[in-house]
Every structure is written in C-alpha cells, then in structure tokens.
Short mmCIF file of C-alpha atoms and ligand atoms in Angstrom, two decimals:
data_model
loop_
_atom_site.label_atom_id
_atom_site.label_comp_id
_atom_site.label_asym_id
_atom_site.label_seq_id
_atom_site.Cartn_x
_atom_site.Cartn_y
_atom_site.Cartn_z
CA MET A 1 128.77 27.39 65.72
CA THR A 2 130.30 24.94 68.19
CA ILE A 3 129.53 25.59 71.81
CA ALA A 4 131.80 24.14 74.47
CA PHE A 5 130.65 20.97 76.27
CA THR A 6 127.76 20.33 73.84
CA HIS A 7 129.62 17.24 72.59
CA LEU A 8 128.74 15.54 75.90
CA ASP A 9 126.30 12.89 74.73
CA ARG A 10 126.52 10.57 77.73
CA ILE A 11 125.76 10.74 81.41
CA TYR A 12 128.36 10.40 84.17
CA ILE A 13 127.90 7.57 86.67
CA ASP A 14 130.48 5.84 88.90
CA GLY A 15 133.40 7.58 87.24
CA ALA A 16 132.45 6.56 83.69
CA TRP A 17 130.39 7.93 80.81
CA HIS A 18 127.27 5.92 79.90
CA ALA A 19 124.99 6.03 76.87
CA PRO A 20 121.68 7.53 77.97
CA GLY A 21 118.80 5.12 78.51
CA GLY A 22 116.24 7.79 77.62
CA GLY A 23 117.68 8.84 74.26
CA SER A 24 118.40 12.49 73.69
CA ASP A 25 116.54 15.78 73.82
CA PRO A 26 117.09 18.90 71.77
CA VAL A 27 118.48 21.82 73.76
CA ILE A 28 117.11 25.14 72.58
CA ASN A 29 118.79 28.51 72.57
CA PRO A 30 116.01 30.73 73.96
CA ALA A 31 117.27 33.76 72.05
CA THR A 32 116.97 32.08 68.64
CA GLU A 33 114.61 29.15 69.30
CA ALA A 34 117.17 27.04 67.40
CA THR A 35 118.33 23.65 68.65
CA PHE A 36 122.02 24.09 69.35
CA ALA A 37 122.72 20.58 70.65
CA HIS A 38 121.16 17.30 71.74
CA ALA A 39 121.57 16.31 75.36
CA PRO A 40 121.60 12.78 76.77
CA VAL A 41 118.54 11.84 78.81
CA ALA A 42 118.91 9.34 81.64
CA ASN A 43 116.16 6.92 82.56
CA VAL A 44 115.01 5.83 86.00
CA ASP A 45 117.18 2.67 85.96
CA GLN A 46 120.26 4.81 85.42
CA VAL A 47 119.30 7.10 88.28
CA ASP A 48 119.01 3.95 90.38
CA THR A 49 122.53 2.92 89.30
CA ALA A 50 123.83 6.41 90.09
CA ILE A 51 122.37 6.24 93.61
CA ALA A 52 123.98 2.82 94.10
CA ALA A 53 127.34 4.24 92.98
CA ALA A 54 127.06 7.20 95.36
CA ARG A 55 126.06 4.87 98.23
CA GLU A 56 128.99 2.53 97.58
CA ALA A 57 131.41 5.47 97.32
CA PHE A 58 130.12 6.79 100.63
CA ASP A 59 130.05 3.49 102.52
CA ASN A 60 133.28 1.99 101.24
CA GLY A 61 135.15 4.55 99.15
CA PRO A 62 138.05 6.80 100.17
CA TRP A 63 136.32 10.21 99.87
CA PRO A 64 134.45 10.42 103.19
CA ARG A 65 137.50 8.99 104.97
CA MET A 66 139.97 11.54 103.64
CA SER A 67 140.93 14.46 105.84
CA MET A 68 139.29 17.82 105.22
CA ASN A 69 142.59 19.18 103.91
CA GLU A 70 142.99 16.30 101.47
CA ARG A 71 139.50 16.92 100.10
CA ALA A 72 140.13 20.65 100.00
CA ASP A 73 143.22 20.02 97.86
CA VAL A 74 141.12 18.09 95.32
CA MET A 75 138.44 20.77 95.35
CA ALA A 76 141.11 23.43 94.81
CA ASP A 77 142.03 21.47 91.67
CA MET A 78 138.35 21.66 90.71
CA ALA A 79 138.36 25.44 91.19
CA ARG A 80 141.48 25.74 89.03
CA ALA A 81 140.00 23.51 86.32
CA LEU A 82 136.85 25.64 86.29
CA ARG A 83 138.85 28.88 86.15
CA ALA A 84 140.73 27.51 83.14
CA ARG A 85 137.39 26.97 81.36
CA GLN A 86 135.71 30.18 82.47
CA SER A 87 135.14 31.60 79.00
CA GLN A 88 133.79 28.30 77.61
CA ILE A 89 131.38 28.00 80.55
CA ALA A 90 130.17 31.54 79.89
CA GLU A 91 129.67 30.75 76.20
CA LEU A 92 127.62 27.70 77.15
CA ILE A 93 125.40 29.62 79.59
CA ILE A 94 124.73 32.30 77.01
CA ALA A 95 123.41 29.57 74.68
CA GLU A 96 121.53 27.53 77.33
CA VAL A 97 119.99 30.34 79.37
CA GLY A 98 120.12 33.32 77.04
CA CYS A 99 121.65 35.47 79.75
CA ALA A 100 123.33 38.76 78.74
CA GLN A 101 127.12 38.67 78.59
CA PRO A 102 128.08 41.05 81.42
CA ILE A 103 125.80 39.20 83.86
CA THR A 104 126.96 35.84 82.58
CA HIS A 105 130.67 36.54 82.98
CA GLY A 106 130.30 38.10 86.43
CA MET A 107 127.34 36.58 88.24
CA GLN A 108 126.90 33.29 86.38
CA VAL A 109 130.56 32.19 86.17
CA ASP A 110 133.17 34.23 88.03
CA ASN A 111 131.19 34.67 91.24
CA PRO A 112 130.38 30.95 91.70
CA ILE A 113 134.04 30.00 91.31
CA ARG A 114 135.00 32.72 93.79
CA LEU A 115 132.46 31.31 96.25
CA LEU A 116 133.92 27.81 95.83
CA GLU A 117 137.39 29.20 96.50
CA ALA A 118 136.09 30.89 99.66
CA ALA A 119 134.40 27.66 100.77
CA ILE A 120 137.67 25.76 100.38
CA GLY A 121 139.35 28.27 102.70
CA HIS A 122 136.58 27.92 105.29
CA ALA A 123 136.64 24.12 105.05
CA ARG A 124 140.36 24.01 105.84
CA ARG A 125 139.58 25.78 109.12
CA ASP A 126 136.75 23.39 110.05
CA GLU A 127 138.19 21.91 113.23
CA PRO A 128 136.46 19.72 115.83
CA GLU A 129 135.09 21.90 118.60
CA ARG A 130 136.12 21.28 122.20
CA LEU A 131 133.48 22.32 124.68
CA PRO A 132 134.47 23.49 128.20
CA ILE A 133 135.03 20.94 130.94
CA THR A 134 131.84 20.53 132.97
CA ILE A 135 131.05 19.12 136.37
CA THR A 136 127.72 17.28 136.46
CA PRO A 137 125.76 15.80 139.37
CA ASN A 138 125.78 12.08 139.87
CA ALA A 139 122.59 10.98 138.11
CA PHE A 140 122.25 7.77 140.08
CA ALA A 141 123.30 8.94 143.53
CA PRO A 142 122.55 12.62 144.19
CA ASP A 143 124.90 12.62 147.20
CA GLY A 144 127.62 10.63 145.44
CA PRO A 145 130.73 12.02 143.80
CA GLN A 146 130.09 14.37 140.90
CA ALA A 147 131.41 13.64 137.42
CA ILE A 148 133.88 15.82 135.57
CA GLY A 149 134.40 15.63 131.85
CA GLY A 150 134.39 17.33 128.50
CA THR A 151 132.91 17.00 125.05
CA THR A 152 134.45 17.17 121.62
CA VAL A 153 132.07 17.89 118.78
CA VAL A 154 133.23 16.38 115.50
CA ARG A 155 131.56 16.99 112.14
CA GLU A 156 131.08 14.11 109.77
CA PRO A 157 129.74 13.97 106.21
CA PHE A 158 125.96 13.64 106.11
CA GLY A 159 125.92 10.84 103.54
CA VAL A 160 124.53 10.38 100.04
CA VAL A 161 123.05 13.61 98.70
CA SER A 162 120.56 14.06 95.87
CA ALA A 163 120.96 17.48 94.30
CA ILE A 164 118.23 18.83 92.05
CA THR A 165 118.54 22.24 90.44
CA GLY A 166 116.67 24.83 88.37
CA TYR A 167 117.65 26.53 85.13
CA ASN A 168 118.21 30.21 85.78
CA PHE A 169 121.79 30.28 87.11
CA PRO A 170 122.62 26.68 86.29
CA PHE A 171 126.37 26.65 86.82
CA LEU A 172 126.05 28.56 90.10
CA LEU A 173 123.24 26.35 91.37
CA ASN A 174 125.11 23.14 90.53
CA LEU A 175 128.38 24.36 92.00
CA ALA A 176 126.50 25.58 95.09
CA LYS A 177 125.59 21.94 95.72
CA ILE A 178 128.76 20.18 94.56
CA GLY A 179 131.22 22.48 96.37
CA PRO A 180 130.05 22.25 99.97
CA ALA A 181 128.72 18.68 99.77
CA LEU A 182 131.96 17.27 98.41
CA LEU A 183 134.12 19.34 100.76
CA ALA A 184 132.11 17.91 103.65
CA GLY A 185 132.85 14.37 102.40
CA CYS A 186 129.41 13.52 101.02
CA THR A 187 128.80 11.77 97.73
CA MET A 188 126.22 13.03 95.27
CA VAL A 189 123.85 12.41 92.41
CA LEU A 190 123.15 15.69 90.62
CA LYS A 191 120.15 16.20 88.35
CA PRO A 192 119.92 19.56 86.58
CA SER A 193 116.96 21.20 84.86
CA PRO A 194 116.20 19.61 81.48
CA PHE A 195 116.60 23.12 80.00
CA THR A 196 120.25 23.36 81.06
CA PRO A 197 121.81 19.88 81.03
CA PHE A 198 125.31 20.82 79.90
CA SER A 199 126.00 23.20 82.80
CA ALA A 200 125.82 20.05 84.95
CA LEU A 201 127.38 17.46 82.64
CA LEU A 202 130.50 19.59 82.30
CA PHE A 203 131.30 18.67 85.91
CA GLY A 204 131.84 15.08 84.72
CA GLU A 205 134.75 16.32 82.62
CA ILE A 206 136.10 18.22 85.61
CA ALA A 207 135.69 15.21 87.93
CA GLU A 208 137.74 13.09 85.53
CA GLU A 209 140.43 15.70 85.13
CA ILE A 210 140.97 16.19 88.86
CA GLY A 211 140.80 12.46 89.64
CA LEU A 212 137.74 12.52 91.88
CA PRO A 213 137.24 8.96 93.18
CA LYS A 214 134.55 7.10 91.28
CA GLY A 215 130.99 7.38 92.53
CA VAL A 216 131.62 10.59 94.46
CA LEU A 217 129.91 12.78 91.87
CA ASN A 218 127.34 11.28 89.52
CA ILE A 219 125.49 13.40 86.99
CA VAL A 220 122.20 12.26 85.55
CA THR A 221 119.64 14.11 83.48
CA GLY A 222 115.91 13.66 83.05
CA GLY A 223 112.66 15.04 84.32
CA ILE A 224 110.16 14.58 87.09
CA GLU A 225 110.24 10.76 87.31
CA GLU A 226 114.02 10.72 87.64
CA GLY A 227 113.83 13.55 90.19
CA GLN A 228 111.23 11.65 92.19
CA LEU A 229 113.45 8.59 92.56
CA LEU A 230 116.21 10.83 93.88
CA CYS A 231 113.81 12.03 96.58
CA THR A 232 112.27 8.70 97.58
CA ASP A 233 115.09 6.15 97.42
CA GLU A 234 116.00 4.64 100.77
CA ARG A 235 119.74 4.88 100.01
CA VAL A 236 119.68 8.69 99.82
CA ASP A 237 120.29 10.53 103.11
CA MET A 238 119.65 14.11 102.09
CA ILE A 239 118.15 16.23 99.32
CA THR A 240 119.40 19.65 98.39
CA PHE A 241 117.09 21.45 95.99
CA THR A 242 117.02 24.83 94.27
CA GLY A 243 113.87 25.59 92.36
CA SER A 244 110.28 26.66 92.70
CA GLU A 245 108.13 26.71 95.81
CA THR A 246 105.67 24.19 94.34
CA VAL A 247 108.31 21.62 93.44
CA GLY A 248 110.01 22.28 96.78
CA ALA A 249 106.80 21.29 98.56
CA SER A 250 106.54 18.11 96.44
CA ILE A 251 110.12 17.27 97.28
CA MET A 252 109.46 17.57 101.01
CA ALA A 253 106.44 15.30 100.65
CA GLN A 254 108.41 12.77 98.60
CA ALA A 255 111.22 12.80 101.15
CA ALA A 256 108.94 12.39 104.17
CA PRO A 257 108.36 8.61 104.17
CA THR A 258 112.11 7.96 104.43
CA LEU A 259 112.73 11.04 106.62
CA LYS A 260 115.50 12.54 104.57
CA LYS A 261 117.05 15.83 105.47
CA VAL A 262 115.72 18.43 103.04
CA HIS A 263 117.57 21.63 102.16
CA LEU A 264 115.48 23.97 100.00
CA GLU A 265 116.39 27.18 98.17
CA LEU A 266 113.12 28.40 96.67
CA GLY A 267 111.40 31.41 95.16
CA GLY A 268 110.99 35.00 96.26
CA LYS A 269 109.00 38.19 95.92
CA SER A 270 111.48 40.52 97.50
CA ALA A 271 110.70 44.09 98.47
CA MET A 272 112.90 47.13 97.93
CA ILE A 273 111.90 49.95 100.30
CA VAL A 274 112.67 53.45 99.02
CA ARG A 275 112.35 55.82 101.97
CA GLU A 276 111.34 59.46 101.73
CA ASP A 277 114.98 60.61 102.15
CA ALA A 278 116.43 58.22 99.51
CA ASP A 279 118.36 59.26 96.42
CA VAL A 280 115.46 58.47 94.13
CA GLN A 281 117.44 58.48 90.86
CA ARG A 282 119.96 56.03 92.23
CA ALA A 283 117.27 53.81 93.74
CA ALA A 284 115.23 53.76 90.54
CA GLY A 285 118.33 53.05 88.46
CA MET A 286 119.19 50.12 90.68
CA ALA A 287 115.62 48.80 90.65
CA ALA A 288 115.49 48.80 86.85
CA MET A 289 118.94 47.29 86.38
CA MET A 290 118.32 44.55 88.92
CA LEU A 291 114.99 43.63 87.38
CA SER A 292 116.68 43.27 84.00
CA VAL A 293 119.19 40.72 85.35
CA ASN A 294 118.63 37.47 83.44
CA ALA A 295 115.28 38.90 82.25
CA GLY A 296 114.00 38.88 85.82
CA GLN A 297 114.69 35.17 86.22
CA GLY A 298 116.51 35.51 89.51
CA CYS A 299 115.14 34.30 92.83
CA ALA A 300 116.46 37.22 94.88
CA ILE A 301 115.68 40.13 92.55
CA PRO A 302 113.50 42.79 94.20
CA THR A 303 110.19 42.72 92.30
CA ARG A 304 108.07 44.76 94.71
CA HIS A 305 109.22 48.37 94.81
CA LEU A 306 107.80 50.02 97.89
CA VAL A 307 108.29 53.72 97.24
CA HIS A 308 107.41 56.60 99.57
CA ASN A 309 104.43 58.34 97.98
CA SER A 310 106.29 61.67 97.77
CA LEU A 311 108.93 60.05 95.52
CA ARG A 312 106.69 57.83 93.48
CA PRO A 313 106.34 60.09 90.38
CA ALA A 314 110.11 60.63 90.14
CA PHE A 315 110.80 56.93 90.71
CA ALA A 316 108.27 55.93 88.06
CA ALA A 317 109.63 58.37 85.50
CA THR A 318 113.20 57.15 86.01
CA VAL A 319 112.48 53.42 85.78
CA ALA A 320 110.40 54.03 82.64
CA ALA A 321 113.20 56.06 81.05
CA ILE A 322 115.79 53.36 81.81
CA ALA A 323 113.50 50.60 80.55
CA GLY A 324 113.05 52.50 77.29
CA GLN A 325 116.81 52.58 76.72
CA LEU A 326 117.58 48.99 77.65
CA LYS A 327 118.94 46.96 74.77
CA ILE A 328 117.04 43.69 74.51
CA GLY A 329 118.16 40.94 72.15
CA ASP A 330 120.32 37.89 71.50
CA PRO A 331 123.09 37.92 74.11
CA ALA A 332 125.51 36.59 71.51
CA ASP A 333 125.78 40.37 70.92
CA PRO A 334 127.90 41.71 73.81
CA SER A 335 126.09 45.05 73.85
CA VAL A 336 122.76 43.40 74.74
CA ALA A 337 121.69 44.10 78.33
CA MET A 338 118.70 41.77 78.61
CA GLY A 339 118.10 38.46 76.87
CA PRO A 340 114.99 36.30 76.58
CA LEU A 341 112.99 34.17 78.97
CA ILE A 342 113.89 30.50 79.01
CA ARG A 343 110.96 29.06 77.03
CA GLU A 344 107.63 30.00 75.49
CA SER A 345 105.86 28.55 78.56
CA GLN A 346 107.69 31.04 80.80
CA ARG A 347 106.82 33.91 78.48
CA ALA A 348 103.18 32.81 78.50
CA LYS A 349 103.27 32.88 82.31
CA VAL A 350 104.75 36.38 82.34
CA GLU A 351 102.17 37.62 79.81
CA HIS A 352 99.40 36.06 81.91
CA TYR A 353 100.56 38.06 84.93
CA ILE A 354 100.80 41.26 82.89
CA LYS A 355 97.15 40.74 81.96
CA LEU A 356 96.29 40.10 85.62
CA GLY A 357 97.99 43.40 86.50
CA HIS A 358 95.89 45.27 83.94
CA ASP A 359 92.71 43.53 85.08
CA ALA A 360 93.39 44.35 88.73
CA GLY A 361 93.64 48.05 87.91
CA ALA A 362 97.41 48.60 88.13
CA THR A 363 98.85 51.26 85.79
CA LEU A 364 101.26 50.00 83.15
CA LEU A 365 104.23 52.36 83.22
CA CYS A 366 106.44 50.77 80.62
CA GLY A 367 106.89 47.52 78.74
CA GLY A 368 104.10 44.99 78.89
CA LYS A 369 104.57 43.43 75.46
CA ARG A 370 107.03 41.66 73.18
CA PRO A 371 109.79 43.94 71.92
CA ASP A 372 109.41 45.12 68.32
CA GLY A 373 111.67 43.57 65.71
CA LEU A 374 112.45 40.39 67.64
CA ASP A 375 110.36 37.73 65.94
CA LYS A 376 112.39 34.77 67.16
CA GLY A 377 113.28 34.14 70.78
CA TYR A 378 111.20 34.29 73.95
CA PHE A 379 111.66 37.99 74.56
CA THR A 380 109.57 40.28 76.68
CA GLU A 381 110.00 43.92 77.59
CA LEU A 382 111.16 45.27 80.93
CA THR A 383 107.81 46.03 82.54
CA PHE A 384 106.82 48.19 85.52
CA PHE A 385 103.36 48.62 86.96
CA ASP A 386 102.50 51.58 89.19
CA ASP A 387 99.50 51.91 91.54
CA VAL A 388 99.93 48.32 92.62
CA THR A 389 98.44 47.22 95.92
CA ASN A 390 100.08 44.42 97.81
CA ASP A 391 97.00 42.21 97.69
CA MET A 392 97.11 41.99 93.88
CA GLN A 393 98.28 38.69 92.48
CA ILE A 394 101.15 40.41 90.63
CA ALA A 395 102.42 41.54 94.05
CA GLN A 396 101.97 38.19 95.78
CA ASP A 397 103.13 35.58 93.25
CA GLU A 398 106.62 34.98 91.94
CA ILE A 399 106.32 35.83 88.23
CA PHE A 400 109.96 35.02 87.38
CA GLY A 401 110.22 37.56 84.61
CA PRO A 402 111.06 41.28 84.33
CA VAL A 403 107.87 42.63 85.90
CA GLY A 404 108.18 45.19 88.69
CA CYS A 405 105.36 46.36 90.98
CA ILE A 406 105.50 49.88 92.42
CA ILE A 407 103.56 50.14 95.67
CA GLY A 408 103.22 53.44 97.53
CA PHE A 409 103.56 53.95 101.31
CA ASP A 410 103.54 56.84 103.76
CA THR A 411 105.35 55.63 106.89
CA ASP A 412 108.27 53.32 107.66
CA GLU A 413 105.94 51.08 109.66
CA GLU A 414 103.64 50.71 106.68
CA ALA A 415 106.61 49.88 104.43
CA ILE A 416 107.78 47.13 106.78
CA ARG A 417 104.27 45.75 107.08
CA ILE A 418 103.89 45.55 103.28
CA ALA A 419 107.38 44.07 102.85
CA ASN A 420 106.51 41.30 105.30
CA ASP A 421 103.04 40.70 103.88
CA SER A 422 104.31 37.96 101.56
CA ARG A 423 104.52 34.21 101.78
CA TYR A 424 108.15 34.53 100.66
CA GLY A 425 111.16 35.85 102.56
CA LEU A 426 114.27 35.52 100.44
CA ASN A 427 115.79 38.97 100.09
CA GLY A 428 115.06 42.64 100.59
CA ALA A 429 116.50 46.11 100.13
CA VAL A 430 116.32 49.49 101.85
CA GLU A 431 117.31 52.77 100.21
CA THR A 432 117.74 55.71 102.58
CA ALA A 433 119.99 58.64 103.47
CA ASP A 434 119.81 57.50 107.11
CA ALA A 435 121.91 54.35 107.18
CA ALA A 436 121.27 53.67 110.86
CA LYS A 437 117.51 53.84 110.34
CA GLY A 438 117.92 51.64 107.27
CA TYR A 439 119.80 49.09 109.36
CA GLU A 440 117.00 49.03 111.94
CA MET A 441 114.49 48.48 109.16
CA ALA A 442 116.62 45.71 107.64
CA LEU A 443 116.37 43.90 110.98
CA GLN A 444 112.57 44.04 110.81
CA ILE A 445 112.30 42.50 107.34
CA ARG A 446 111.63 38.77 107.57
CA ALA A 447 114.02 37.64 104.85
CA GLY A 448 117.35 35.80 104.63
CA SER A 449 119.21 38.86 103.36
CA VAL A 450 118.68 42.61 103.00
CA ALA A 451 120.82 45.01 100.94
CA LEU A 452 121.10 48.41 102.54
CA ASN A 453 121.84 51.16 99.96
CA GLY A 454 123.07 48.64 97.41
CA GLY A 455 124.94 46.55 99.99
CA THR A 456 128.29 45.22 98.89
CA GLY A 457 127.22 45.43 95.26
CA MET A 458 127.73 41.69 94.84
CA MET A 459 126.78 38.72 96.93
CA SER A 460 129.65 38.75 99.40
CA ASP A 461 130.77 35.50 100.95
CA ALA A 462 127.71 35.52 103.20
CA PRO A 463 125.01 32.97 103.98
CA ILE A 464 121.97 33.27 101.70
CA GLY A 465 118.61 31.55 102.08
CA GLY A 466 114.95 31.84 102.77
CA TYR A 467 112.48 32.62 105.53
CA LYS A 468 108.93 31.33 105.17
CA ARG A 469 108.23 29.65 101.81
CA SER A 470 111.52 30.79 100.31
CA GLY A 471 113.28 27.80 101.73
CA ILE A 472 114.93 25.89 104.53
CA GLY A 473 118.67 26.15 105.18
CA ARG A 474 121.49 28.38 103.97
CA GLU A 475 124.00 28.39 101.16
CA TYR A 476 127.41 30.12 101.04
CA GLY A 477 129.20 31.81 103.90
CA PRO A 478 131.60 30.49 106.54
CA HIS A 479 129.27 27.65 107.64
CA TRP A 480 128.18 26.52 104.19
CA ILE A 481 129.44 22.97 104.58
CA ARG A 482 127.51 22.53 107.84
CA GLU A 483 124.35 21.83 105.80
CA TYR A 484 126.14 18.68 104.63
CA GLN A 485 127.53 17.55 107.98
CA HIS A 486 126.33 15.67 111.00
CA GLU A 487 127.55 16.86 114.37
CA LYS A 488 128.68 14.12 116.70
CA SER A 489 129.37 14.77 120.36
CA VAL A 490 131.98 12.58 122.00
CA PHE A 491 131.74 12.83 125.81
CA TYR A 492 134.80 11.88 127.79
CA PRO A 493 135.42 11.68 131.49
CA ILE A 494 138.40 13.15 133.30
CA GLY A 495 140.09 11.21 136.01
CA LYS A 496 138.94 7.71 135.13
P1 NAD B 501 111.46 24.00 89.04
O1 NAD B 501 111.03 23.90 90.44
O2 NAD B 501 110.44 24.02 87.97
O3 NAD B 501 112.45 22.79 88.68
C1 NAD B 501 113.65 22.55 89.39
C2 NAD B 501 114.09 21.11 89.23
O4 NAD B 501 113.16 20.24 89.85
C3 NAD B 501 114.26 20.62 87.80
O5 NAD B 501 115.50 19.94 87.72
C4 NAD B 501 113.08 19.66 87.64
O6 NAD B 501 113.33 18.64 86.68
C5 NAD B 501 112.96 19.09 89.03
N1 NAD B 501 111.66 18.52 89.42
C6 NAD B 501 110.41 18.91 89.01
N2 NAD B 501 109.47 18.19 89.67
C7 NAD B 501 110.13 17.34 90.52
C8 NAD B 501 109.71 16.37 91.48
N3 NAD B 501 108.43 16.14 91.72
N4 NAD B 501 110.65 15.71 92.18
C9 NAD B 501 111.96 15.97 91.98
N5 NAD B 501 112.43 16.86 91.07
C10 NAD B 501 111.52 17.55 90.36
O7 NAD B 501 112.38 25.31 88.98
P2 NAD B 501 112.91 26.16 87.74
O8 NAD B 501 111.76 26.77 87.02
O9 NAD B 501 113.92 25.38 86.97
O10 NAD B 501 113.73 27.30 88.51
C11 NAD B 501 113.15 28.51 88.88
C12 NAD B 501 112.78 28.55 90.35
O11 NAD B 501 113.94 28.37 91.14
C13 NAD B 501 112.22 29.90 90.78
O12 NAD B 501 111.13 29.69 91.64
C14 NAD B 501 113.37 30.54 91.53
O13 NAD B 501 112.99 31.51 92.47
C15 NAD B 501 114.02 29.36 92.16
N6 NAD B 501 115.42 29.64 92.50
C16 NAD B 501 115.76 29.79 93.82
C17 NAD B 501 117.07 30.10 94.16
C18 NAD B 501 117.48 30.27 95.62
O14 NAD B 501 118.66 30.26 95.89
N7 NAD B 501 116.55 30.44 96.54
C19 NAD B 501 118.03 30.24 93.17
C20 NAD B 501 117.65 30.08 91.85
C21 NAD B 501 116.34 29.77 91.52
#
C-alpha cells in the first residue's frame, strides 16, 4: 500500500530538499507494527544550517517585511493547498498515529485547517493600536509646561522560532505552530516527533507549491540532540513547544542561558464534574467517547471523572456498557472507533498505571488488559477505575492512554477542590441541569478551558492553553498570532 507523502526521503532547509545526514529511520504503523516507510533523519549540523537559513530569512528576507495582508494571501494559498490534500493527510495520520477514521478526518485534519482559515481572518484585522492622547507632567520642571502626546502600538514579528512538537495530533500541532508564526512574519525551524515525521515534512511540499520565500519554513527531523540545539542556539529568539511536562521543563532550562521566549503547550489531567442534577446517561456517554479519542492520547481529554456519589453506580454501569461495545482495531477499517497506542513503550506505561490502580485499591470497572484477538499492534482496552481517590498516582499523573478514574464527591465545593487538586490545569468539564451554577463552577476551575454541558461540541475558534504545569501561553483564538509578535510603542508629541 502506498501512503501519501511517505516518498519524502529528504529534509527541507532553505527552500530546498537535502539528503539526511543521519540516515533514515523506519516509521511504524502502530496498528500493525509493520514498517510502512523510512523517514529521513537530520543530524545536528543540518539543524544548525536550518537555523542559519531561518535567521537569514528573518534578518534579510522579504517575509517579515511584507504587509500582514500579503502574508495572509500566501497563507490562504497554504490553507487551500492543505484542503486539496485533506484525504491524503488523513490517510497518512491513520498510518502514523493509528487514529480512528472519524476522529482523524474531523479533529486531526479538518479542524486544524479550519483554525488556520480563522487565524488568517484575524490576522487581516491586526491593525496598529492608537492609544488615547495623554497629557503628562513635565518630568524635569514640575511647574513647566505639560507635554501632550499619543502612542501607537505596532506589532512586529518576534524573530526566529524553533517549533518542537509531539506525536498525538501531529498535523494539528505542526500547523498550530506554522500558521500563527508565519502570519506574524516570523521564520521557523520545525522539528516533529520521530514517530510522526511525515506530518511535518509534508509542509515542505506545501511551502514549495505556494512559493514561500526560502528559509521561512525549514523542516528537520531527529531526536533529543537536534531538539536541544533548537533550544540553545543563540540565533533562535523563541521556542514554541507542544509535548510532555518533563520535556517542557527541560526546554525551559535549555532556553534559559540565552533567555529565549518559551511558549509551552503541555500535558493535562482534566476533571469532568458530574453534578447531582446531571443527565447521567449523557454525561457517562460523553466521558467514555472522549476517553476513547485517539486511544486516550489527547492532552485535553477529561481523565478524572468526578461524579456525585448518588449518580456513581449509574455512571459506572453506563461507561462500562459503552466500553464493552467499543470497536477496537486497525483504523484502516472505517468502522473501528479506537485504534492503538503509539508504541510498545506507551502501552507499557499504560499497563504500569493500570497495575498501580489495582495496587492502590481502586476497583477495575472495565478494560484493564489487551483486547482479545489483536495479536499485532499496541492495543489496549478502554479502561475505567471506580473508587479512585484523588491522591492515587492514577489520578495525579498524566497516563496518556484510555484510562479513566471515577472519583466520588458529595458537594460542589468538594468537587471544585478535587478538580483543582492537580499539578495540571489544561481543561475541564461540568455536567449539570443548572447551567448558571455550572458556569459559576467553570469560573472556579483553574484550567485554560472548561466545557459546560458538552460546550460547543468542538474546539471553537477560542484560545486554548494551560494553567500551572499544563503550559505557558495560548494557542488559537483571535489573538493567536500575538504569541509570535513583539509589541512596540511609538510615542509622539503633539504640537512640536
Ligand atoms: P514528548 O515531550 O515526549 O516529545 C515532544 C517533542 O520533544 C519530540 O519532538 C521530541 O523529539 C522532543 N524532545 C525530547 N526531548 C527534548 C529536549 N531535551 N529538547 C528539545 N526537544 C526534545 O511528547 P510526546 O510524547 O510526543 O507527546 C505527548 C505529550 O504532549 C503529552 O504530555 C500531551 O499531553 C502533550 N500534548 C499537549 C498538547 C497541548 O496543546 N497542551 C497537545 C498535544 C499533546
């Protein structure tokens, strides 16, 4: 079977394709464990060259000097080119990530392109801001004539950006860096996860097709050493990273000596609160379906289910029934609802946490093992534990697999306290018949987003990001490009 983009055997630097200095690596389909392609691996010298290209394109190239509308026109070409390849991108993600088809087509491919289109619209409206005229005292002679003047705040591209991304929603994560950074006028070196190289390299094809000036977008591959150079090199102004909390902390440390701006989108352990008055069937259905998304490998998926004790038996019965019916398998089959985990190491981690749950005294409701009849592929069952207490490790750590923790509560205050008793703060949910009360509770949850009664159903064009150890900064929404801009205030006098 030929999968789109897997013919890309070179890396993309300074507007040209280069043979990889680090050879090639097999790329494995996690549903079959078969190598479906070999991906080029960059070495540190090539990352160095890519940074030089991005620096030159920023300091002397046309891109940062173009108007916002001119850049938006080019990025609109990018959006069109991506739309034209939507089905091939989906096919690639199914092979690279093993994500089920309905989720892939909607959340992994269509939604990211929609968000880029929205960002282009916002960018076109990004005007300099004129602050009101002010009268200020004479700093040097208190009794002298006062000064009158105004300020215009202009926004300028931040500079050379290193973008480093994880594997779980690879096309989304890459586009979430490329879109706003390039619209803002920055130049970039992008390094994807070694598990999902093609979801990044494909942007080289797009850059060529739309005539992006050379050096504006460079795509390298590789592992930790290559990532480290992107975080330490003097010529890089900013790092934008999506990945785990641990690597995020390393990235901050690596960036510190050269004081780079660091934008981090990290992990989560989000809580869904199911109040006493909630529609328990609906809430349980949503909890199970969300946990199955990409086999639980989603940063914002609620994985702690805080359920009012009066509803807990009904909630538990419903999630277990849904889990029992969920079709797990190779997502090449369109009827499959949940695919595998990315690699054996991730499955081992999930199985380790399932054991920790047992050992801590939680009750296994459903799942907890490898599905029968699937001998190849890194599959695991949709798993729920009941009788979890929030101090258990399964309730505190990000497992990044389909493992849900049901935690009982008796009052709203207790629910909020448990929800906030986490080092993460990425997302949250409240299910209740009293929407106004739910809104008040949403305000008390320390997280970057909260879905009240299912919210909009999809991520709307809203800012998303973390409190606490879930990250620093925001992605998406009307001010998305601001992460990639400097603000400059120009003060001017009146009457001189
Ligand atoms: P990871 O942190 O293991 O790796 C991410 C990237 O960092 C990879 O490209 C890797 O090669 C690189 N890297 C590793 N060490 C590095 C170093 N020292 N310096 C520079 N680069 C280095 O993440 P992952 O397992 O691929 O992704 C899953 C994680 O991502 C989960 O924790 C998940 O919650 C998080 N995530 C967050 C969001 C969000 O928006 N908040 C979205 C998706 C995923």
